[in-house]
mmCIF file of C-alpha atoms in Angstrom:
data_model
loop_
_atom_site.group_PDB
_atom_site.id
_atom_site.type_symbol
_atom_site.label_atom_id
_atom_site.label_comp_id
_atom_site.label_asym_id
_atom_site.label_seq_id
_atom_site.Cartn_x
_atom_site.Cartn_y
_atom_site.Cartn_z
ATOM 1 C CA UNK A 1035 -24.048 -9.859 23.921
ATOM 2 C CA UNK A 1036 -22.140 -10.787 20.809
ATOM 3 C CA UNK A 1037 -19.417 -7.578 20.438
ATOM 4 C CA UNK A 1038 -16.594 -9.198 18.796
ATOM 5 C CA UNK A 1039 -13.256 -7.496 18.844
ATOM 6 C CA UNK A 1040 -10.164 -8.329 16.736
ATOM 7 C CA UNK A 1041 -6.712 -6.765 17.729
ATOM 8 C CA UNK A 1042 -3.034 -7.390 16.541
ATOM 9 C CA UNK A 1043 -4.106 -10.041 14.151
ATOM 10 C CA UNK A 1044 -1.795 -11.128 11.567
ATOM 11 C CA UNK A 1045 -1.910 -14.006 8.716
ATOM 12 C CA UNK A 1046 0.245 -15.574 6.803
ATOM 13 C CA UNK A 1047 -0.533 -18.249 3.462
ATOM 14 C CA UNK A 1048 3.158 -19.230 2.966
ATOM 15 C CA UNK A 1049 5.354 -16.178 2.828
ATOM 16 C CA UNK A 1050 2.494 -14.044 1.916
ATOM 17 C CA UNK A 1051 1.240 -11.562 4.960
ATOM 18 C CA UNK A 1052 -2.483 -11.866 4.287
ATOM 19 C CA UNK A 1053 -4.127 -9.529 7.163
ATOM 20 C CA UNK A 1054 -1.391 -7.280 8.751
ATOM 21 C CA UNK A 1055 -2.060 -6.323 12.420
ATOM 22 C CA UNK A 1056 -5.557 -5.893 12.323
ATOM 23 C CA UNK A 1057 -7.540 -3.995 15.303
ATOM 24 C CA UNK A 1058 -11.516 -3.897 14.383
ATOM 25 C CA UNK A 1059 -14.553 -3.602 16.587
ATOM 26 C CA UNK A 1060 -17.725 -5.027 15.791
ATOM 27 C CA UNK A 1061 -20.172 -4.009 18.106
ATOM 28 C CA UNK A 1062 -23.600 -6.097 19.300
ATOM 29 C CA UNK A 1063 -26.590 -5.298 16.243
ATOM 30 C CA UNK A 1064 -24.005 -3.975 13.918
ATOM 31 C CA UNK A 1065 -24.485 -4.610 9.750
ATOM 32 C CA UNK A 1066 -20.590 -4.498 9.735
ATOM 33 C CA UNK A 1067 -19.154 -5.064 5.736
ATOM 34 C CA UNK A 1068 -16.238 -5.995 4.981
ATOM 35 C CA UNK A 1069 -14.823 -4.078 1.858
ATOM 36 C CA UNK A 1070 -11.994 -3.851 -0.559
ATOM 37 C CA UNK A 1071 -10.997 -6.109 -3.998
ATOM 38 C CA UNK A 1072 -10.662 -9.207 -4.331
ATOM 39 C CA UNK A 1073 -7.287 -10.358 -2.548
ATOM 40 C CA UNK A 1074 -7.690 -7.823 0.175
ATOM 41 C CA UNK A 1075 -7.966 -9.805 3.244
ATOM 42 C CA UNK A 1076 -11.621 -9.705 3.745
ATOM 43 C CA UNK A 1077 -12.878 -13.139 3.541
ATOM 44 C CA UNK A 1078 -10.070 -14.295 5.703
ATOM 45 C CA UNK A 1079 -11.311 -11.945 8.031
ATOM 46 C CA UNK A 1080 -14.499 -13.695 8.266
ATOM 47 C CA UNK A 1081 -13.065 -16.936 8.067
ATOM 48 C CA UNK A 1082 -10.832 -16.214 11.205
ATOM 49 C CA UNK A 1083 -13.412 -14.786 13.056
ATOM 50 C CA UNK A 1084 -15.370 -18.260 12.274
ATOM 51 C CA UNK A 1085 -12.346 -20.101 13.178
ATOM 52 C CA UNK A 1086 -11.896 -21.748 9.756
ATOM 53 C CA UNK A 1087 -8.238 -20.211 9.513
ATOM 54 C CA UNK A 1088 -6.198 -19.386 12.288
ATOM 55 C CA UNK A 1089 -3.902 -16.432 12.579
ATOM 56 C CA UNK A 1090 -0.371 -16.892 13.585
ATOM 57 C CA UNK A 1091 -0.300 -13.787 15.663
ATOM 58 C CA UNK A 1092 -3.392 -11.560 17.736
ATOM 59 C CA UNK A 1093 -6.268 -11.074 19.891
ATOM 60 C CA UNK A 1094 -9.901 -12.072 19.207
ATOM 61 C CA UNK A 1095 -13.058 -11.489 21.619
ATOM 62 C CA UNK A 1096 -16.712 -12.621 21.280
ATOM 63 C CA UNK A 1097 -18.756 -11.500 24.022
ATOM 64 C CA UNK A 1098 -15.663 -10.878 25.687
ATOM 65 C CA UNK A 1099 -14.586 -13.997 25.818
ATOM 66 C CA UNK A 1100 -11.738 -15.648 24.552
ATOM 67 C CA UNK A 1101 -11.239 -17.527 21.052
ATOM 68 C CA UNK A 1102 -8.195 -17.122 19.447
ATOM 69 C CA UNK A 1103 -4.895 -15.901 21.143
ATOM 70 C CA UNK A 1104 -2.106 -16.410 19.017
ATOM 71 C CA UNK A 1105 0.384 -16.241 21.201
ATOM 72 C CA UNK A 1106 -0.599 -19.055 23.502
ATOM 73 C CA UNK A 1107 -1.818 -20.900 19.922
ATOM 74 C CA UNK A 1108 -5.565 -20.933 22.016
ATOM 75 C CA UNK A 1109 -8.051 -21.470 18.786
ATOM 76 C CA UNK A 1110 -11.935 -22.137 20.299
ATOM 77 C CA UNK A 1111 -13.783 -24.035 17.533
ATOM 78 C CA UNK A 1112 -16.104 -22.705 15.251
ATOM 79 C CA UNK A 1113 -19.312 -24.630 16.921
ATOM 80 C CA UNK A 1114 -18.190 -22.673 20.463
ATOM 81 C CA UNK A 1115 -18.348 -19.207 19.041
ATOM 82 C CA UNK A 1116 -22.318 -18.964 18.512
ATOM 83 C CA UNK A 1117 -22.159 -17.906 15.090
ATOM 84 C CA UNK A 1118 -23.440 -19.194 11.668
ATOM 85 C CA UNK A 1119 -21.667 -18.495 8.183
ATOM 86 C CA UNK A 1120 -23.844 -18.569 4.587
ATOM 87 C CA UNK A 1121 -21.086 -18.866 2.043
ATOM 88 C CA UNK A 1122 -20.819 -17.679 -1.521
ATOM 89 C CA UNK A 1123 -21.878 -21.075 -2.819
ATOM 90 C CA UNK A 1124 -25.598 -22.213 -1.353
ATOM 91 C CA UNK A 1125 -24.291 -25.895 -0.194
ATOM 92 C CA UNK A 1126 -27.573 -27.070 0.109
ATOM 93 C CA UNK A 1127 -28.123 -31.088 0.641
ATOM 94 C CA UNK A 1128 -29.920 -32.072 -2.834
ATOM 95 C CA UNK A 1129 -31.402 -35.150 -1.676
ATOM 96 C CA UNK A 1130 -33.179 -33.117 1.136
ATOM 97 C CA UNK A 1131 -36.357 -30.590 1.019
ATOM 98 C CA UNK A 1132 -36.386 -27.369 1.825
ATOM 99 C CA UNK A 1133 -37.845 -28.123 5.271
ATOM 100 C CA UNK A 1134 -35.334 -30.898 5.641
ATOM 101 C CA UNK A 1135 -32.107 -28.641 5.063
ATOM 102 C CA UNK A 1136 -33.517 -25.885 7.640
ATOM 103 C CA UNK A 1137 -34.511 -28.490 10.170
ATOM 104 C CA UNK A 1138 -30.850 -30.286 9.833
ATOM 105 C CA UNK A 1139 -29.034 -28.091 12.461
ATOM 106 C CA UNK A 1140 -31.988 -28.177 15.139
ATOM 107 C CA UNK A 1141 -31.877 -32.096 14.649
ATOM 108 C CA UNK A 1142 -28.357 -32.633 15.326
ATOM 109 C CA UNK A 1143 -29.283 -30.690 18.935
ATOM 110 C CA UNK A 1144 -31.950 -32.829 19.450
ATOM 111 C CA UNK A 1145 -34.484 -30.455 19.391
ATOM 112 C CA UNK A 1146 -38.398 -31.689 19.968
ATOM 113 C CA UNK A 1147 -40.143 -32.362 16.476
ATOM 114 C CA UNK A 1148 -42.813 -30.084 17.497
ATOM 115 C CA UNK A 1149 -40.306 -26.904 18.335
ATOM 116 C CA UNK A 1150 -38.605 -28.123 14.850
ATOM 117 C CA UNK A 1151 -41.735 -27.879 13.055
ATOM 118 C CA UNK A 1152 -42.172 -24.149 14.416
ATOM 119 C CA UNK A 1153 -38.741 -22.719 14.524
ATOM 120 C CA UNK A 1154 -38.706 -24.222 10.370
ATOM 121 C CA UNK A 1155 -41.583 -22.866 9.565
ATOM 122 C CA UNK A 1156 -40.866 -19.378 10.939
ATOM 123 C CA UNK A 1157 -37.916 -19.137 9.636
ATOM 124 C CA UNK A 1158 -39.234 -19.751 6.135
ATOM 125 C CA UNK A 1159 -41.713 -17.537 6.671
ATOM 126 C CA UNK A 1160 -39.264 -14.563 7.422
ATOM 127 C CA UNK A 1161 -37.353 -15.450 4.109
ATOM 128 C CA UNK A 1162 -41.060 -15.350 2.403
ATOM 129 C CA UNK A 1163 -40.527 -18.953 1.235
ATOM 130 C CA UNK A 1164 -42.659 -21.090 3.233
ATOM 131 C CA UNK A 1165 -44.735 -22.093 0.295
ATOM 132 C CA UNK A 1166 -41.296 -23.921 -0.551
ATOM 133 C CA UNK A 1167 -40.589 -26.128 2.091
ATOM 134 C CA UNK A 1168 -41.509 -29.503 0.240
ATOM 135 C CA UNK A 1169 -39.628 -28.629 -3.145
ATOM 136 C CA UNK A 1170 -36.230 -30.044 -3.060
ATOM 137 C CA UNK A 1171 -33.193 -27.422 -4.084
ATOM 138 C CA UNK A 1172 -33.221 -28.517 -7.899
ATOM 139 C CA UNK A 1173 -36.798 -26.820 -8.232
ATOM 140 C CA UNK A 1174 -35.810 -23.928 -7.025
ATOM 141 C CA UNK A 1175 -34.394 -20.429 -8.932
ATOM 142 C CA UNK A 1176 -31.223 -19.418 -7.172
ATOM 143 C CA UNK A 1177 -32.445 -16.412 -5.342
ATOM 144 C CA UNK A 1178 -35.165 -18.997 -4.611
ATOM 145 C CA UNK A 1179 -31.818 -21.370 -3.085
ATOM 146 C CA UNK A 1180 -30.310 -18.325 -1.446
ATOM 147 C CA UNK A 1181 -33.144 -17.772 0.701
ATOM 148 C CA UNK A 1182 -32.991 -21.196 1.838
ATOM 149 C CA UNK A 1183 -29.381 -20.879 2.196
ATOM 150 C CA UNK A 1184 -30.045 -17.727 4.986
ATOM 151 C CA UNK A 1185 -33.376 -19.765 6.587
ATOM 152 C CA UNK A 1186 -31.095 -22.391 7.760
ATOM 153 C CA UNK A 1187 -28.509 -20.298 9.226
ATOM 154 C CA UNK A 1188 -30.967 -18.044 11.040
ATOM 155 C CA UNK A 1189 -33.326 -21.202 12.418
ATOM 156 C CA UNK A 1190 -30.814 -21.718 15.087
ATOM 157 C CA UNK A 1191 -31.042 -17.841 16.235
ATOM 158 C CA UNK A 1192 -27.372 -17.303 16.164
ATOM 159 C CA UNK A 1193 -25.665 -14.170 17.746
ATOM 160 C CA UNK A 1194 -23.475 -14.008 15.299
ATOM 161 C CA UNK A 1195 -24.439 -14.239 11.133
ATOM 162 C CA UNK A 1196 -21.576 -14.107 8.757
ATOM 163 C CA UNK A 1197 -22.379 -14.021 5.026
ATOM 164 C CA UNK A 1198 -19.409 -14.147 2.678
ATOM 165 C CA UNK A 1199 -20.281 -12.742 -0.468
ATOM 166 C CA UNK A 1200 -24.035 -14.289 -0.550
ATOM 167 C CA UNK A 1201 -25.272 -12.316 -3.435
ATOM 168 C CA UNK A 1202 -22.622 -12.616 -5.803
ATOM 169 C CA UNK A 1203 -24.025 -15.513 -8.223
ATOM 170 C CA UNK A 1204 -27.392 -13.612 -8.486
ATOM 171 C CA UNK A 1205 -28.782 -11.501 -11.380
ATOM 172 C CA UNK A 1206 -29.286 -7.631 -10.559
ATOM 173 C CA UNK A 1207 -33.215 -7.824 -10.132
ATOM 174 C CA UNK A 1208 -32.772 -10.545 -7.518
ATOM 175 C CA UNK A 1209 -29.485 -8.608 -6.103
ATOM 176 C CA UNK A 1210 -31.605 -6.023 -5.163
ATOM 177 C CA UNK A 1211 -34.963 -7.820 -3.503
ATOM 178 C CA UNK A 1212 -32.433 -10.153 -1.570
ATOM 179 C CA UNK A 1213 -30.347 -6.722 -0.167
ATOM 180 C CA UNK A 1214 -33.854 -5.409 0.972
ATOM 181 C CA UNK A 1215 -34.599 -9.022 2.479
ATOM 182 C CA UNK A 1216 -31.532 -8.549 4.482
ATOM 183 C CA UNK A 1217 -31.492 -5.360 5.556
ATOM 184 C CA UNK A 1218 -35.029 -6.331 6.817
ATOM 185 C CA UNK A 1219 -34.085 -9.379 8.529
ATOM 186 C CA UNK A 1220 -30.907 -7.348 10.149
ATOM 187 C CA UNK A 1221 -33.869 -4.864 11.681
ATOM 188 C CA UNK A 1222 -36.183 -7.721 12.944
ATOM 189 C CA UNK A 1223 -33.686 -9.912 14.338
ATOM 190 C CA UNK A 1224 -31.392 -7.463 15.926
ATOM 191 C CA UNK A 1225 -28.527 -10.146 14.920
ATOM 192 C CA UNK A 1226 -24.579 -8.980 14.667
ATOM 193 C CA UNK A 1227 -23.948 -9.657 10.684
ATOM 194 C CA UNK A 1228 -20.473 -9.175 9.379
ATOM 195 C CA UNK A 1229 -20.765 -9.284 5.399
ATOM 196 C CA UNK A 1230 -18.340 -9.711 2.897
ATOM 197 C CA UNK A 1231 -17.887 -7.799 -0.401
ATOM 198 C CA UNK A 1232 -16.319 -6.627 -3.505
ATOM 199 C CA UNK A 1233 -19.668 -4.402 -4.257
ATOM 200 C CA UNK A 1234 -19.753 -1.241 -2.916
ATOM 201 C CA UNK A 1235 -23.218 -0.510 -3.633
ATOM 202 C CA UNK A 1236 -23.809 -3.484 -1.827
ATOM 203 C CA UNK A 1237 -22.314 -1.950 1.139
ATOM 204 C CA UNK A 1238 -23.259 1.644 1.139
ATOM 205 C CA UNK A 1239 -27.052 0.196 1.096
ATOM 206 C CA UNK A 1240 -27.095 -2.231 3.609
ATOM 207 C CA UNK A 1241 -24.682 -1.789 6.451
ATOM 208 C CA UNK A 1242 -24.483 0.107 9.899
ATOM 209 C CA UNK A 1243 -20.405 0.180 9.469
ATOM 210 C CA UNK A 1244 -18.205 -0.449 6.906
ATOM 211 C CA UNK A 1245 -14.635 -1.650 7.359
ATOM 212 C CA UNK A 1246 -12.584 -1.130 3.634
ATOM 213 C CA UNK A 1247 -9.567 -2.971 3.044
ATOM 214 C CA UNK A 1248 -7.038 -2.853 1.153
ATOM 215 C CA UNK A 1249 -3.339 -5.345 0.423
ATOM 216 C CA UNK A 1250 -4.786 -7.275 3.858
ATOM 217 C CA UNK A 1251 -4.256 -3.381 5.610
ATOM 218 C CA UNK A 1252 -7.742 -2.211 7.132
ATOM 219 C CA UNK A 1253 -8.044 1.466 5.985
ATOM 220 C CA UNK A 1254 -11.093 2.805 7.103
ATOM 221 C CA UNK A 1255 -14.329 2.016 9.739
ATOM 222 C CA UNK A 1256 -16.879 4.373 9.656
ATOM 223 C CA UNK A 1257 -20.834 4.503 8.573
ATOM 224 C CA UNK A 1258 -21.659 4.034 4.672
ATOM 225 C CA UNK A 1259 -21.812 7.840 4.582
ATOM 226 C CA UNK A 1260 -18.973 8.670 5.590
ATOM 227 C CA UNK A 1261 -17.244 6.713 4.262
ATOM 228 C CA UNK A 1262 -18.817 7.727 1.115
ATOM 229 C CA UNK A 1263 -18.772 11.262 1.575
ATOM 230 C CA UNK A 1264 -15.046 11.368 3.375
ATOM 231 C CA UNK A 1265 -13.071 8.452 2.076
ATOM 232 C CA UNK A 1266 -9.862 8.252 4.643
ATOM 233 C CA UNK A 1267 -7.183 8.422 1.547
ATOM 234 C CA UNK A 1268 -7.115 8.391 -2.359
ATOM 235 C CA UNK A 1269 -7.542 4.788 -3.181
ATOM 236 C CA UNK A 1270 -11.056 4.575 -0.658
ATOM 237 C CA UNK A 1271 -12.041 7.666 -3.136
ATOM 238 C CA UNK A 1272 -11.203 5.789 -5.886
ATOM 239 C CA UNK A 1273 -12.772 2.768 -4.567
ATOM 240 C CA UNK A 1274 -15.777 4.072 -3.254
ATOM 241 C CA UNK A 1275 -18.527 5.559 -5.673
ATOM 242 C CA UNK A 1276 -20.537 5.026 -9.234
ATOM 243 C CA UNK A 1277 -19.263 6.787 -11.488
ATOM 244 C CA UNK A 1278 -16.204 7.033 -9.466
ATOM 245 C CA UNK A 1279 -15.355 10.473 -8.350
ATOM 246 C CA UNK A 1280 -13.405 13.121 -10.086
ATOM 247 C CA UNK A 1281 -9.732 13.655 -9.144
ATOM 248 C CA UNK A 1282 -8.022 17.123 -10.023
ATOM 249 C CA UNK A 1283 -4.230 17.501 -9.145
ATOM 250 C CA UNK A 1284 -3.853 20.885 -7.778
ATOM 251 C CA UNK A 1285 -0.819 23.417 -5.717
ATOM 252 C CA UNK A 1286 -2.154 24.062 -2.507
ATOM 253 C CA UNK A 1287 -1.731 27.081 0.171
ATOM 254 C CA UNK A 1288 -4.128 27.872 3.625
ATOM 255 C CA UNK A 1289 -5.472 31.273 3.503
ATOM 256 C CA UNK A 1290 -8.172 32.338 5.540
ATOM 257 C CA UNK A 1291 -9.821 29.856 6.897
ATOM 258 C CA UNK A 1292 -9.696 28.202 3.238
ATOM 259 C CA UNK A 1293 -7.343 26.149 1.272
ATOM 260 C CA UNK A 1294 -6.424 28.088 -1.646
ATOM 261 C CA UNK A 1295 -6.124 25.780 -4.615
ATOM 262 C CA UNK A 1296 -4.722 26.312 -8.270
ATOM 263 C CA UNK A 1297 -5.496 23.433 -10.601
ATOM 264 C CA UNK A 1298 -7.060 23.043 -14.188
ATOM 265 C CA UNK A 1299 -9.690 24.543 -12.839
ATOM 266 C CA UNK A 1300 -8.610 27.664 -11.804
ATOM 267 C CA UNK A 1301 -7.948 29.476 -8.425
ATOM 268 C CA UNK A 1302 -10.404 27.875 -5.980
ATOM 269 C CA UNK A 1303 -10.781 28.547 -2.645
ATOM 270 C CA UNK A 1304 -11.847 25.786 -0.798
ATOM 271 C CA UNK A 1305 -13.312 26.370 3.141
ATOM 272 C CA UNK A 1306 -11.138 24.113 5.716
ATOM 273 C CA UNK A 1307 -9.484 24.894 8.361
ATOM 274 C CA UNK A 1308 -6.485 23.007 7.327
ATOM 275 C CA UNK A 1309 -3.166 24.516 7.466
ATOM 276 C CA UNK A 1310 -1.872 22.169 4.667
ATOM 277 C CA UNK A 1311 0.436 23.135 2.050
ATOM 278 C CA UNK A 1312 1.636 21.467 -1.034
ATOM 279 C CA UNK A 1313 0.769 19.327 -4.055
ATOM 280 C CA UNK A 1314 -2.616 18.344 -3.601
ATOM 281 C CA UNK A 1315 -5.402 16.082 -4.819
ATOM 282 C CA UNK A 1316 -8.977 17.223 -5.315
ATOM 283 C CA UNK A 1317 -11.725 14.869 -5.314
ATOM 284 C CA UNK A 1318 -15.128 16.003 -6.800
ATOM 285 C CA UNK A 1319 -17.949 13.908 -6.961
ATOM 286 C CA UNK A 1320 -20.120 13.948 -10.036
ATOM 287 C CA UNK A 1321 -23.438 14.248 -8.781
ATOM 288 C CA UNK A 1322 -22.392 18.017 -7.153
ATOM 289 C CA UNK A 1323 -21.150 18.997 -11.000
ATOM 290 C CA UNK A 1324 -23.755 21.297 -12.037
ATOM 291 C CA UNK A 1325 -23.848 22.052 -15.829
ATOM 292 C CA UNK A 1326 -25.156 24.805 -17.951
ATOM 293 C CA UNK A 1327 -25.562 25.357 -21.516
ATOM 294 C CA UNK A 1328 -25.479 29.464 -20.823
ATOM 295 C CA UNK A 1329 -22.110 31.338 -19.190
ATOM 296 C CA UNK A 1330 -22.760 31.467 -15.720
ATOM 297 C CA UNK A 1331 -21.034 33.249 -13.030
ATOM 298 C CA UNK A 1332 -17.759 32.113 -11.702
ATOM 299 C CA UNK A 1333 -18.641 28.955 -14.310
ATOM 300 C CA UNK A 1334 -16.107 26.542 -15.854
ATOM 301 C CA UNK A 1335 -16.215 26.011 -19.837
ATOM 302 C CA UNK A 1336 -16.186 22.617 -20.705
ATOM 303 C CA UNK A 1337 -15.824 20.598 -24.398
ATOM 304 C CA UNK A 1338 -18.824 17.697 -23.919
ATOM 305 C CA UNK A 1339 -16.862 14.929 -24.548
ATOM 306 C CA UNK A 1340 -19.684 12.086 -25.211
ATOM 307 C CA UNK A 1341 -23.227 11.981 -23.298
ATOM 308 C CA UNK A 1342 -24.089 8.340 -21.755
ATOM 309 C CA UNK A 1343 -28.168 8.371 -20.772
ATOM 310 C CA UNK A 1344 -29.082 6.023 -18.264
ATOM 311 C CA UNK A 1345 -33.008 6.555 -17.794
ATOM 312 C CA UNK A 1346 -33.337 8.297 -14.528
ATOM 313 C CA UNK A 1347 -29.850 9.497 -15.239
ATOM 314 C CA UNK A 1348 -27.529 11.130 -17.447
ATOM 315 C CA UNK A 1349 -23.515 10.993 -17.515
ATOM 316 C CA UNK A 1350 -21.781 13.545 -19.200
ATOM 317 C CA UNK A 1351 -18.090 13.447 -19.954
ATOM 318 C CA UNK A 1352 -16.318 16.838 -20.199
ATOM 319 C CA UNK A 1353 -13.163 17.941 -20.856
ATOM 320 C CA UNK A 1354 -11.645 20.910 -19.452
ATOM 321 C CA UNK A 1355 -8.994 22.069 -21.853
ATOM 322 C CA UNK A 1356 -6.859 19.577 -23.458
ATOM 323 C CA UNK A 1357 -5.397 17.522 -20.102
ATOM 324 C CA UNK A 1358 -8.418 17.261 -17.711
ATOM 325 C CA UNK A 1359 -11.777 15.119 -18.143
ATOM 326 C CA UNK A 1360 -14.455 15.109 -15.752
ATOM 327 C CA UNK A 1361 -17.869 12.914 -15.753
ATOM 328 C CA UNK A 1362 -21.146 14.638 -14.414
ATOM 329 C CA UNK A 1363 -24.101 13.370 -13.582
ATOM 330 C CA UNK A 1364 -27.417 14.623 -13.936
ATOM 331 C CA UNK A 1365 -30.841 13.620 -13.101
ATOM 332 C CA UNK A 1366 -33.268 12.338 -15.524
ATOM 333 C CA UNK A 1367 -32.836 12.979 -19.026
ATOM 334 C CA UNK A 1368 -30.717 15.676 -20.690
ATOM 335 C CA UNK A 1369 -29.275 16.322 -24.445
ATOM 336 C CA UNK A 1370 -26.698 17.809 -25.410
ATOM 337 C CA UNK A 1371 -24.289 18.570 -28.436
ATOM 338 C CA UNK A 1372 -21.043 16.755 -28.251
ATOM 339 C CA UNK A 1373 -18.286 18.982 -28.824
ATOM 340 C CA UNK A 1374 -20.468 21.707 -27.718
ATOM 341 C CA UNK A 1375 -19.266 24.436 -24.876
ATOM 342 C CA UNK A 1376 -21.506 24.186 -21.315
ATOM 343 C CA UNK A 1377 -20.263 25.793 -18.243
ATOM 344 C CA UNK A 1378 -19.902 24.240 -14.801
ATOM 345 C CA UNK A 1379 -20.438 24.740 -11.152
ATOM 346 C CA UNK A 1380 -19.741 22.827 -8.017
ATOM 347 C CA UNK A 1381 -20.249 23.788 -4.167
ATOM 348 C CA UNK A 1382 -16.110 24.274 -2.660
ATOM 349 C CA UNK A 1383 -17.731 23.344 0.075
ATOM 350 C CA UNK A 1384 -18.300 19.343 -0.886
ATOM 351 C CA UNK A 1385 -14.773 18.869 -2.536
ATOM 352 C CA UNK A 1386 -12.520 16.313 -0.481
ATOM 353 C CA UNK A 1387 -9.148 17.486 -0.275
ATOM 354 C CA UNK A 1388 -5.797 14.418 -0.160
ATOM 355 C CA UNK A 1389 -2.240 14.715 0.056
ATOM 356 C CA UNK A 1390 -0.701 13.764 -3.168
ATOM 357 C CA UNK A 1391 2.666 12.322 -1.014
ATOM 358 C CA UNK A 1392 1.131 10.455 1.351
ATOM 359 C CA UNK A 1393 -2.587 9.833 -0.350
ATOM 360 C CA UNK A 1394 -4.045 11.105 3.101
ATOM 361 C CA UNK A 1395 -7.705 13.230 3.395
ATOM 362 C CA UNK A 1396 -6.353 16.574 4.644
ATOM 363 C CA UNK A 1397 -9.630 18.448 4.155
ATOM 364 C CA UNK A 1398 -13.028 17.299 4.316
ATOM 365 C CA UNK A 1399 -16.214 18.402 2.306
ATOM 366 C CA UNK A 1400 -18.096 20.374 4.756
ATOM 367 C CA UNK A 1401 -15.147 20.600 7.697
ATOM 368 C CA UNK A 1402 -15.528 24.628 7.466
ATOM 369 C CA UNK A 1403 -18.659 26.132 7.664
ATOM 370 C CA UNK A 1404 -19.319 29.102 5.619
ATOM 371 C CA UNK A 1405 -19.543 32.703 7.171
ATOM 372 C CA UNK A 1406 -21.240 36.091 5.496
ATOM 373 C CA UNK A 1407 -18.833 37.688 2.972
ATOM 374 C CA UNK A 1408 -16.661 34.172 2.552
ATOM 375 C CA UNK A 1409 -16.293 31.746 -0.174
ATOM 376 C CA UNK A 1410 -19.385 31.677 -2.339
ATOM 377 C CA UNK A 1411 -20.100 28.541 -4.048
ATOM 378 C CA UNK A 1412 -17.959 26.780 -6.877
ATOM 379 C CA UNK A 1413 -17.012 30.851 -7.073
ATOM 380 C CA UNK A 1414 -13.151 31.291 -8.440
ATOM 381 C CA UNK A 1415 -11.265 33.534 -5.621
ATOM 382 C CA UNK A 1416 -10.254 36.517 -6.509
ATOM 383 C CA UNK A 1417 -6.304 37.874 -6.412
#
């Protein structure tokens, strides 16, 4: 078992309150991230959970037992919580082979030569760098380092593998083999992994949970897609996504199992059943704009505003009269005439409504589900 489970934990640098009464789960097998910019609280997360900081105040579990209670000052060290941390930078011995800086941990237990030899070479060989093991970390790329990095924190088959901000020093090509690597690894070794990150993509692609932070204040636990598709307040939505999503300020009034909104873009009814009224936020993702160079029904006329091609994909920027811009996103390639009129459509049915007061989700895309005769698609309501 390795559920770890943090609750009431606070930290302080100085006068400055770091991580403010934190209460998160992390369950046994999870791919938990850890989310927010930079300054957040995250990594000291991870490093309290490790037992590299302690908090001054709080509650934290592993397996249900004991490590840290800060009232009673209790602090277990980091070598009695059966976990293993890969940090940003590689820290890999330079005088020392690959073999040698896997094998180091199992040699400080004492661990037969022969079950060495094994565990070593197996865990190269899940890291696909077994080829490797006599180069020394000078003759090696750094995604070629990384891997290393992760092979001698796995060799020891911890319950526990903590990874702050691993990827961070690599190129995008190598980014993206080493996520896959991991995600793999995750699903073979059935190991708890908290990660740390400023990258949401990142996140969205690799974890079972995320946990977003923000000003050392933990925000939001849910899975990638919901957190995606129902961000818990305005600065998650804002956060969350690429391109980032569309915000529309708006007057808003229930009616009908909807939310009737009025906004730049017209009267929209939007299906909830929310009985919130009042100055509103709507949040509209790009990829749900749909855009046409004809009038279409119950359609939105927009100025192009510049057109941004990205191979598979195509940004648009629009601009709806002369306060509101939006950005669309199309797949694969398409042209078109800036300064020209095109007409857009979105589903009511996928727009995230927030509180503009408090910043709070008050209506989620796809809360309400549509009945015969209600709210049509993206159409304007009538009255």
């Amino acid at each position: 078992m390795s559920r770890i489970v943090l609750k009431g934990v606070n930290k302080y640098f100085d006068n400055n309150h770091i991580l403010k009464d934190l209460d998160l789960v992390i369950e046994e097998g999870d791919f938990m991230t850890l989310l927010g910019p930079s300054g957040c609280g995250k990594t000291t997360t991870l490093r309290v959970i490790t037992g590299l900081e302690n908090p001054e105040a709080g509650l934290i579990t592993i397996n249900e037992k004991e490590v840290v209670n800060g009232t009673t000052h209790y602090y277990a060290s980091p070598s009695k919580r059966g976990l293993n941390l890969v940090f940003q930078s590689y820290a890999l011995w330079p005088h020392m082979t690959v073999y040698d800086n896997v094998a180091f941990g199992l040699e400080m237990q004492r661990m037969p030569k022969a079950e060495i030899a094994r565990k070593v070479e197996n865990a190269l060989d899940k890291m696909k760098i077994l080829q490797l093991k006599d180069r020394y970390p000078s003759e090696l790329s750094g995604g070629q380092q990384q891997r290393v990095a992760i092979a001698r924190a796995i060799v020891t088959e911890p319950k526990i593998l903590l990874l702050d901000e691993p990827l961070s020093n690599l190129d995008a090509k190598l980014r993206l083999e080493m996520r896959a690597e991991l995600k793999r690894l995750h699903r073979e070794l059935n190991t708890t992994i908290i990660y740390v990150t400023h990258d949401q993509v990142e996140a969205l692609t690799m974890s079972t949970k995320i946990a977003v932070f923000f000003e050392g204040t933990l925000v939001q636990v849910d899975s990638p897609k919901e957190v995606y598709r129902h961000p818990s307040d305005i600065r998650v939505a804002d956060f969350i996504g690429n391109p980032k999503i569309n915000f529309v300020d708006a007057a808003c009034e229930p009616i009908g199992g909807a939310l009737r909104t009025v906004s730049s873009l017209g009267v929209r009814d939007i299906p909830s059943p929310s009985s919130f009224q009042g100055e509103a936020v709507l949040a509209l993702y790009p990829e749900d704009i749909r855009i046409s160079a004809e009038p279409v029904e119950s359609g939105i006329a927009c100025s192009v505003y510049s057109v941004l091609p990205a191979g598979s994909e195509t940004l648009v920027q629009l601009s709806v009269g002369s306060e509101l811009n939006l950005l669309a996103k199309c797949i694969g390639e398409l042209e078109l005439p800036v300064g020209s009129t095109v007409w857009i459509t979105f589903p009511a049915d996928k727009v995230n409504v927030y509180s503009k007061e408090t910043g709070k989700l008050v209506s989620k895309s796809g809360e309400a589900a549509l009945r015969p005769n209600a709210i049509r698609e993206g159409r304007a309501a009538s009255g």
